[in-house]
């Protein structure tokens, strides 16, 4: 931030992992999901993993993302969001809105965290007059599953004829006895829009929509009973279904080495509970009881990964108000 900076709001928000995975959005601008989905926010078990964003007033409109100048005019630019809300943020006359946003240690889901961190700054500027439900549709212009990061913990996003809305199912405290081992793979990530565009053209897509509706009801029941391991077993089942659909739609995410690691996890599960999640990126997330995480880290190292120990995180946090 420069010497012209006036009032500042700074927040951190946490990236997310799908539990019921999302494939298919309304269009590239509104990015409204076409079916129900669910997810968790995560951070490092002992190290920071988040997106940190500062929004401030200055003499010129400018912004950086990870130290690089941000695009000012694309549909997914944070500038579009900030311009929409500037009159409700108390922007002083003659001043413009600027920002700095930085990704710290994120494996995947950074766009969810970025969107939520901007949303938190905007809500803080408004003095509480802007609610999460109001801003969520606009945050989707940055990331279609931003609601997960906006609420934190375990959330569900349900689609109705009126749109989509995200709500909390369990707070991060429900997962305190569990760890997530994030295992990185070296492969080219498929752009999310490629996945969204391909799956909706698949003749089997309507079955996927119905499946996510049924799984949403199952997930809510699992949350009511506090069955954390059942929740992640459901996530593994959904991962398998989702990737069968992707392959059938001409998109392959799981590489041979990822598949071999998954086979190890399946075998390990026979002796001690485990679960895995693979979204659209080049990571395998292994969920385990916290006292068993070391075993997965050792095996991930043998596969030449750089495993990260993670945990479920909460909602965005205000870091600074100046």
GROMACS .gro file of C-alpha atoms in nm:
model
  322
    1UNK     CA    1   0.000   0.000   0.000
    2UNK     CA    2   0.121   0.349  -0.084
    3UNK     CA    3   0.145   0.670   0.127
    4UNK     CA    4  -0.191   0.787  -0.011
    5UNK     CA    5  -0.371   0.498   0.153
    6UNK     CA    6  -0.648   0.607   0.385
    7UNK     CA    7  -0.891   0.375   0.557
    8UNK     CA    8  -0.783   0.013   0.523
    9UNK     CA    9  -0.955  -0.319   0.578
   10UNK     CA   10  -0.746  -0.635   0.579
   11UNK     CA   11  -0.872  -0.991   0.599
   12UNK     CA   12  -0.760  -1.348   0.558
   13UNK     CA   13  -0.980  -1.622   0.413
   14UNK     CA   14  -0.921  -1.991   0.371
   15UNK     CA   15  -0.914  -2.206   0.056
   16UNK     CA   16  -1.156  -2.493   0.012
   17UNK     CA   17  -1.185  -2.859  -0.086
   18UNK     CA   18  -1.501  -3.008  -0.232
   19UNK     CA   19  -1.697  -3.274  -0.044
   20UNK     CA   20  -1.972  -3.299  -0.308
   21UNK     CA   21  -1.783  -3.177  -0.611
   22UNK     CA   22  -1.909  -2.909  -0.847
   23UNK     CA   23  -1.911  -2.948  -1.223
   24UNK     CA   24  -2.128  -2.717  -1.433
   25UNK     CA   25  -2.212  -2.348  -1.402
   26UNK     CA   26  -2.472  -2.120  -1.558
   27UNK     CA   27  -2.231  -1.903  -1.757
   28UNK     CA   28  -1.885  -1.748  -1.737
   29UNK     CA   29  -2.007  -1.424  -1.581
   30UNK     CA   30  -2.259  -1.512  -1.308
   31UNK     CA   31  -2.106  -1.858  -1.253
   32UNK     CA   32  -2.412  -1.988  -1.069
   33UNK     CA   33  -2.380  -2.361  -0.994
   34UNK     CA   34  -2.610  -2.595  -1.186
   35UNK     CA   35  -2.637  -2.848  -0.904
   36UNK     CA   36  -2.590  -2.891  -0.530
   37UNK     CA   37  -2.239  -2.912  -0.391
   38UNK     CA   38  -2.058  -2.902  -0.058
   39UNK     CA   39  -1.711  -2.831   0.072
   40UNK     CA   40  -1.479  -2.751   0.360
   41UNK     CA   41  -1.241  -2.462   0.419
   42UNK     CA   42  -0.888  -2.559   0.518
   43UNK     CA   43  -0.564  -2.416   0.652
   44UNK     CA   44  -0.231  -2.550   0.769
   45UNK     CA   45  -0.219  -2.768   1.078
   46UNK     CA   46   0.080  -2.571   1.210
   47UNK     CA   47   0.160  -2.329   0.927
   48UNK     CA   48  -0.035  -2.044   0.762
   49UNK     CA   49  -0.240  -2.138   0.455
   50UNK     CA   50  -0.474  -1.862   0.340
   51UNK     CA   51  -0.528  -1.567   0.109
   52UNK     CA   52  -0.454  -1.228   0.263
   53UNK     CA   53  -0.621  -0.923   0.110
   54UNK     CA   54  -0.602  -0.552   0.193
   55UNK     CA   55  -0.854  -0.311   0.043
   56UNK     CA   56  -0.790   0.061   0.082
   57UNK     CA   57  -0.866   0.407  -0.055
   58UNK     CA   58  -0.608   0.588  -0.265
   59UNK     CA   59  -0.571   0.848  -0.536
   60UNK     CA   60  -0.575   0.595  -0.818
   61UNK     CA   61  -0.738   0.260  -0.882
   62UNK     CA   62  -0.476  -0.013  -0.867
   63UNK     CA   63  -0.441  -0.366  -0.745
   64UNK     CA   64  -0.192  -0.648  -0.717
   65UNK     CA   65  -0.234  -1.024  -0.690
   66UNK     CA   66   0.073  -1.204  -0.560
   67UNK     CA   67   0.274  -0.892  -0.638
   68UNK     CA   68   0.163  -0.867  -1.002
   69UNK     CA   69  -0.071  -0.600  -1.143
   70UNK     CA   70  -0.430  -0.723  -1.153
   71UNK     CA   71  -0.649  -0.724  -1.463
   72UNK     CA   72  -0.883  -0.428  -1.439
   73UNK     CA   73  -1.158  -0.523  -1.684
   74UNK     CA   74  -1.214  -0.900  -1.702
   75UNK     CA   75  -1.545  -1.035  -1.572
   76UNK     CA   76  -1.360  -1.209  -1.285
   77UNK     CA   77  -1.150  -0.908  -1.184
   78UNK     CA   78  -1.185  -0.795  -0.820
   79UNK     CA   79  -1.218  -0.442  -0.957
   80UNK     CA   80  -1.564  -0.532  -1.092
   81UNK     CA   81  -1.673  -0.637  -0.743
   82UNK     CA   82  -1.521  -0.334  -0.568
   83UNK     CA   83  -1.673  -0.088  -0.815
   84UNK     CA   84  -2.018  -0.235  -0.755
   85UNK     CA   85  -1.996  -0.186  -0.379
   86UNK     CA   86  -1.790   0.135  -0.359
   87UNK     CA   87  -2.088   0.356  -0.272
   88UNK     CA   88  -2.175   0.130   0.022
   89UNK     CA   89  -1.819   0.116   0.152
   90UNK     CA   90  -1.799   0.479   0.257
   91UNK     CA   91  -1.546   0.570  -0.010
   92UNK     CA   92  -1.437   0.933   0.044
   93UNK     CA   93  -1.512   1.174  -0.239
   94UNK     CA   94  -1.242   1.183  -0.503
   95UNK     CA   95  -1.078   0.865  -0.376
   96UNK     CA   96  -1.061   0.531  -0.554
   97UNK     CA   97  -1.047   0.175  -0.422
   98UNK     CA   98  -0.727  -0.026  -0.446
   99UNK     CA   99  -0.611  -0.361  -0.315
  100UNK     CA  100  -0.327  -0.602  -0.253
  101UNK     CA  101  -0.402  -0.975  -0.239
  102UNK     CA  102  -0.160  -1.257  -0.173
  103UNK     CA  103  -0.182  -1.636  -0.175
  104UNK     CA  104   0.009  -1.795   0.117
  105UNK     CA  105   0.073  -2.169   0.101
  106UNK     CA  106  -0.248  -2.261  -0.084
  107UNK     CA  107  -0.258  -2.598  -0.262
  108UNK     CA  108  -0.593  -2.552  -0.437
  109UNK     CA  109  -0.911  -2.351  -0.391
  110UNK     CA  110  -0.728  -2.019  -0.386
  111UNK     CA  111  -0.993  -1.839  -0.591
  112UNK     CA  112  -1.259  -1.926  -0.329
  113UNK     CA  113  -1.039  -1.778  -0.057
  114UNK     CA  114  -0.955  -1.471  -0.264
  115UNK     CA  115  -1.321  -1.400  -0.334
  116UNK     CA  116  -1.414  -1.445   0.032
  117UNK     CA  117  -1.131  -1.221   0.151
  118UNK     CA  118  -1.257  -0.940  -0.074
  119UNK     CA  119  -1.610  -1.006   0.049
  120UNK     CA  120  -1.499  -0.983   0.412
  121UNK     CA  121  -1.324  -0.649   0.349
  122UNK     CA  122  -1.634  -0.511   0.178
  123UNK     CA  123  -1.861  -0.628   0.460
  124UNK     CA  124  -1.625  -0.473   0.716
  125UNK     CA  125  -1.625  -0.141   0.529
  126UNK     CA  126  -2.007  -0.147   0.527
  127UNK     CA  127  -2.022  -0.177   0.904
  128UNK     CA  128  -2.232  -0.491   0.882
  129UNK     CA  129  -2.489  -0.350   0.641
  130UNK     CA  130  -2.389  -0.603   0.375
  131UNK     CA  131  -2.456  -0.965   0.468
  132UNK     CA  132  -2.289  -1.283   0.343
  133UNK     CA  133  -2.611  -1.392   0.171
  134UNK     CA  134  -2.631  -1.061  -0.017
  135UNK     CA  135  -2.272  -1.059  -0.138
  136UNK     CA  136  -2.230  -1.429  -0.218
  137UNK     CA  137  -2.380  -1.413  -0.572
  138UNK     CA  138  -2.137  -1.134  -0.661
  139UNK     CA  139  -1.841  -1.323  -0.515
  140UNK     CA  140  -1.923  -1.608  -0.752
  141UNK     CA  141  -1.811  -1.386  -1.038
  142UNK     CA  142  -1.461  -1.448  -0.901
  143UNK     CA  143  -1.518  -1.809  -0.797
  144UNK     CA  144  -1.830  -2.021  -0.833
  145UNK     CA  145  -1.781  -2.190  -0.494
  146UNK     CA  146  -1.679  -1.879  -0.297
  147UNK     CA  147  -1.959  -1.939  -0.047
  148UNK     CA  148  -1.760  -2.226   0.103
  149UNK     CA  149  -1.479  -1.994   0.206
  150UNK     CA  150  -1.717  -1.715   0.301
  151UNK     CA  151  -1.875  -1.932   0.574
  152UNK     CA  152  -1.591  -2.169   0.662
  153UNK     CA  153  -1.617  -2.512   0.823
  154UNK     CA  154  -1.837  -2.755   0.628
  155UNK     CA  155  -2.093  -2.592   0.403
  156UNK     CA  156  -2.355  -2.694   0.151
  157UNK     CA  157  -2.458  -2.492  -0.156
  158UNK     CA  158  -2.808  -2.577  -0.271
  159UNK     CA  159  -2.954  -2.476  -0.605
  160UNK     CA  160  -3.320  -2.379  -0.646
  161UNK     CA  161  -3.522  -2.201  -0.911
  162UNK     CA  162  -3.426  -1.876  -0.738
  163UNK     CA  163  -3.050  -1.934  -0.758
  164UNK     CA  164  -2.797  -2.083  -0.518
  165UNK     CA  165  -2.727  -2.021  -0.153
  166UNK     CA  166  -2.455  -2.154   0.078
  167UNK     CA  167  -2.514  -2.233   0.443
  168UNK     CA  168  -2.310  -2.383   0.723
  169UNK     CA  169  -2.352  -2.743   0.830
  170UNK     CA  170  -2.067  -2.790   1.082
  171UNK     CA  171  -1.806  -2.557   1.229
  172UNK     CA  172  -1.436  -2.631   1.213
  173UNK     CA  173  -1.442  -2.754   1.575
  174UNK     CA  174  -1.631  -3.068   1.467
  175UNK     CA  175  -1.318  -3.182   1.282
  176UNK     CA  176  -1.056  -3.118   1.551
  177UNK     CA  177  -0.958  -3.488   1.577
  178UNK     CA  178  -0.883  -3.517   1.205
  179UNK     CA  179  -0.604  -3.403   0.976
  180UNK     CA  180  -0.582  -3.367   0.600
  181UNK     CA  181  -0.262  -3.455   0.419
  182UNK     CA  182  -0.242  -3.252   0.099
  183UNK     CA  183  -0.028  -3.438  -0.155
  184UNK     CA  184   0.094  -3.236  -0.453
  185UNK     CA  185   0.147  -3.392  -0.794
  186UNK     CA  186   0.333  -3.246  -1.088
  187UNK     CA  187   0.079  -3.233  -1.368
  188UNK     CA  188  -0.091  -2.967  -1.578
  189UNK     CA  189  -0.410  -2.848  -1.416
  190UNK     CA  190  -0.724  -2.853  -1.630
  191UNK     CA  191  -0.885  -2.508  -1.630
  192UNK     CA  192  -1.207  -2.514  -1.427
  193UNK     CA  193  -1.403  -2.373  -1.721
  194UNK     CA  194  -1.298  -2.671  -1.934
  195UNK     CA  195  -1.447  -2.905  -1.676
  196UNK     CA  196  -1.764  -2.699  -1.639
  197UNK     CA  197  -1.816  -2.680  -2.015
  198UNK     CA  198  -1.747  -3.045  -2.091
  199UNK     CA  199  -1.956  -3.213  -1.822
  200UNK     CA  200  -2.279  -3.028  -1.902
  201UNK     CA  201  -2.264  -3.162  -2.258
  202UNK     CA  202  -2.245  -3.520  -2.134
  203UNK     CA  203  -2.576  -3.709  -2.181
  204UNK     CA  204  -2.529  -3.847  -1.827
  205UNK     CA  205  -2.512  -3.503  -1.667
  206UNK     CA  206  -2.875  -3.511  -1.551
  207UNK     CA  207  -2.789  -3.821  -1.348
  208UNK     CA  208  -2.508  -3.628  -1.183
  209UNK     CA  209  -2.746  -3.346  -1.091
  210UNK     CA  210  -2.986  -3.592  -0.928
  211UNK     CA  211  -2.702  -3.773  -0.753
  212UNK     CA  212  -2.579  -3.452  -0.591
  213UNK     CA  213  -2.931  -3.378  -0.471
  214UNK     CA  214  -2.953  -3.716  -0.299
  215UNK     CA  215  -2.604  -3.686  -0.155
  216UNK     CA  216  -2.695  -3.345  -0.012
  217UNK     CA  217  -2.970  -3.507   0.193
  218UNK     CA  218  -2.734  -3.782   0.306
  219UNK     CA  219  -2.472  -3.524   0.402
  220UNK     CA  220  -2.718  -3.327   0.613
  221UNK     CA  221  -2.818  -3.645   0.797
  222UNK     CA  222  -2.452  -3.732   0.860
  223UNK     CA  223  -2.395  -3.386   1.003
  224UNK     CA  224  -2.695  -3.415   1.232
  225UNK     CA  225  -2.556  -3.740   1.373
  226UNK     CA  226  -2.200  -3.603   1.396
  227UNK     CA  227  -2.059  -3.879   1.175
  228UNK     CA  228  -1.740  -3.711   1.057
  229UNK     CA  229  -1.594  -4.026   0.904
  230UNK     CA  230  -1.920  -4.090   0.721
  231UNK     CA  231  -1.897  -3.739   0.576
  232UNK     CA  232  -1.554  -3.809   0.430
  233UNK     CA  233  -1.655  -4.156   0.312
  234UNK     CA  234  -1.930  -3.978   0.118
  235UNK     CA  235  -1.666  -3.739  -0.018
  236UNK     CA  236  -1.455  -4.031  -0.142
  237UNK     CA  237  -1.757  -4.188  -0.308
  238UNK     CA  238  -1.835  -3.857  -0.475
  239UNK     CA  239  -1.474  -3.815  -0.590
  240UNK     CA  240  -1.492  -4.150  -0.767
  241UNK     CA  241  -1.825  -4.069  -0.931
  242UNK     CA  242  -1.712  -3.720  -1.035
  243UNK     CA  243  -1.395  -3.842  -1.202
  244UNK     CA  244  -1.576  -4.118  -1.390
  245UNK     CA  245  -1.796  -3.842  -1.534
  246UNK     CA  246  -1.493  -3.627  -1.618
  247UNK     CA  247  -1.320  -3.908  -1.806
  248UNK     CA  248  -1.645  -3.985  -1.988
  249UNK     CA  249  -1.659  -3.612  -2.079
  250UNK     CA  250  -1.308  -3.604  -2.223
  251UNK     CA  251  -1.125  -3.457  -1.923
  252UNK     CA  252  -0.867  -3.662  -1.730
  253UNK     CA  253  -0.736  -3.528  -1.400
  254UNK     CA  254  -0.604  -3.838  -1.224
  255UNK     CA  255  -0.262  -3.928  -1.363
  256UNK     CA  256  -0.113  -4.280  -1.337
  257UNK     CA  257   0.103  -4.185  -1.038
  258UNK     CA  258  -0.198  -4.029  -0.864
  259UNK     CA  259  -0.390  -4.351  -0.929
  260UNK     CA  260  -0.112  -4.558  -0.772
  261UNK     CA  261  -0.117  -4.341  -0.462
  262UNK     CA  262  -0.495  -4.374  -0.439
  263UNK     CA  263  -0.455  -4.751  -0.454
  264UNK     CA  264  -0.219  -4.731  -0.156
  265UNK     CA  265  -0.479  -4.528   0.034
  266UNK     CA  266  -0.749  -4.785  -0.045
  267UNK     CA  267  -0.531  -5.067   0.088
  268UNK     CA  268  -0.437  -4.867   0.397
  269UNK     CA  269  -0.805  -4.809   0.471
  270UNK     CA  270  -0.848  -5.181   0.538
  271UNK     CA  271  -0.634  -5.143   0.852
  272UNK     CA  272  -0.724  -4.792   0.967
  273UNK     CA  273  -0.986  -4.543   0.855
  274UNK     CA  274  -0.885  -4.307   0.572
  275UNK     CA  275  -1.053  -4.119   0.295
  276UNK     CA  276  -0.935  -3.933  -0.014
  277UNK     CA  277  -1.063  -3.641  -0.218
  278UNK     CA  278  -0.945  -3.534  -0.564
  279UNK     CA  279  -1.095  -3.217  -0.705
  280UNK     CA  280  -1.012  -3.072  -1.046
  281UNK     CA  281  -0.648  -3.001  -0.970
  282UNK     CA  282  -0.323  -3.190  -0.926
  283UNK     CA  283  -0.361  -3.280  -0.557
  284UNK     CA  284  -0.481  -3.579  -0.361
  285UNK     CA  285  -0.619  -3.487  -0.019
  286UNK     CA  286  -0.608  -3.771   0.231
  287UNK     CA  287  -0.826  -3.734   0.539
  288UNK     CA  288  -0.721  -3.932   0.844
  289UNK     CA  289  -0.744  -3.938   1.220
  290UNK     CA  290  -0.492  -3.688   1.342
  291UNK     CA  291  -0.280  -3.949   1.520
  292UNK     CA  292  -0.235  -4.138   1.190
  293UNK     CA  293  -0.131  -3.843   0.973
  294UNK     CA  294   0.241  -3.917   1.009
  295UNK     CA  295   0.200  -4.252   0.832
  296UNK     CA  296   0.045  -4.082   0.527
  297UNK     CA  297   0.314  -3.815   0.522
  298UNK     CA  298   0.585  -4.085   0.517
  299UNK     CA  299   0.419  -4.264   0.226
  300UNK     CA  300   0.363  -3.940   0.035
  301UNK     CA  301   0.734  -3.865   0.067
  302UNK     CA  302   0.810  -4.204  -0.090
  303UNK     CA  303   0.598  -4.101  -0.388
  304UNK     CA  304   0.818  -3.787  -0.420
  305UNK     CA  305   0.547  -3.546  -0.310
  306UNK     CA  306   0.576  -3.249  -0.080
  307UNK     CA  307   0.292  -3.330   0.160
  308UNK     CA  308   0.126  -3.057   0.365
  309UNK     CA  309  -0.050  -3.117   0.696
  310UNK     CA  310  -0.386  -2.939   0.696
  311UNK     CA  311  -0.698  -2.900   0.908
  312UNK     CA  312  -1.050  -2.771   0.859
  313UNK     CA  313  -1.066  -2.391   0.894
  314UNK     CA  314  -1.333  -2.140   0.986
  315UNK     CA  315  -1.477  -1.824   0.830
  316UNK     CA  316  -1.266  -1.527   0.706
  317UNK     CA  317  -1.101  -1.314   0.973
  318UNK     CA  318  -1.051  -0.941   0.998
  319UNK     CA  319  -0.682  -0.874   1.048
  320UNK     CA  320  -0.663  -0.495   1.056
  321UNK     CA  321  -0.886  -0.192   1.058
  322UNK     CA  322  -0.699   0.136   1.027
   0.00000   0.00000   0.00000
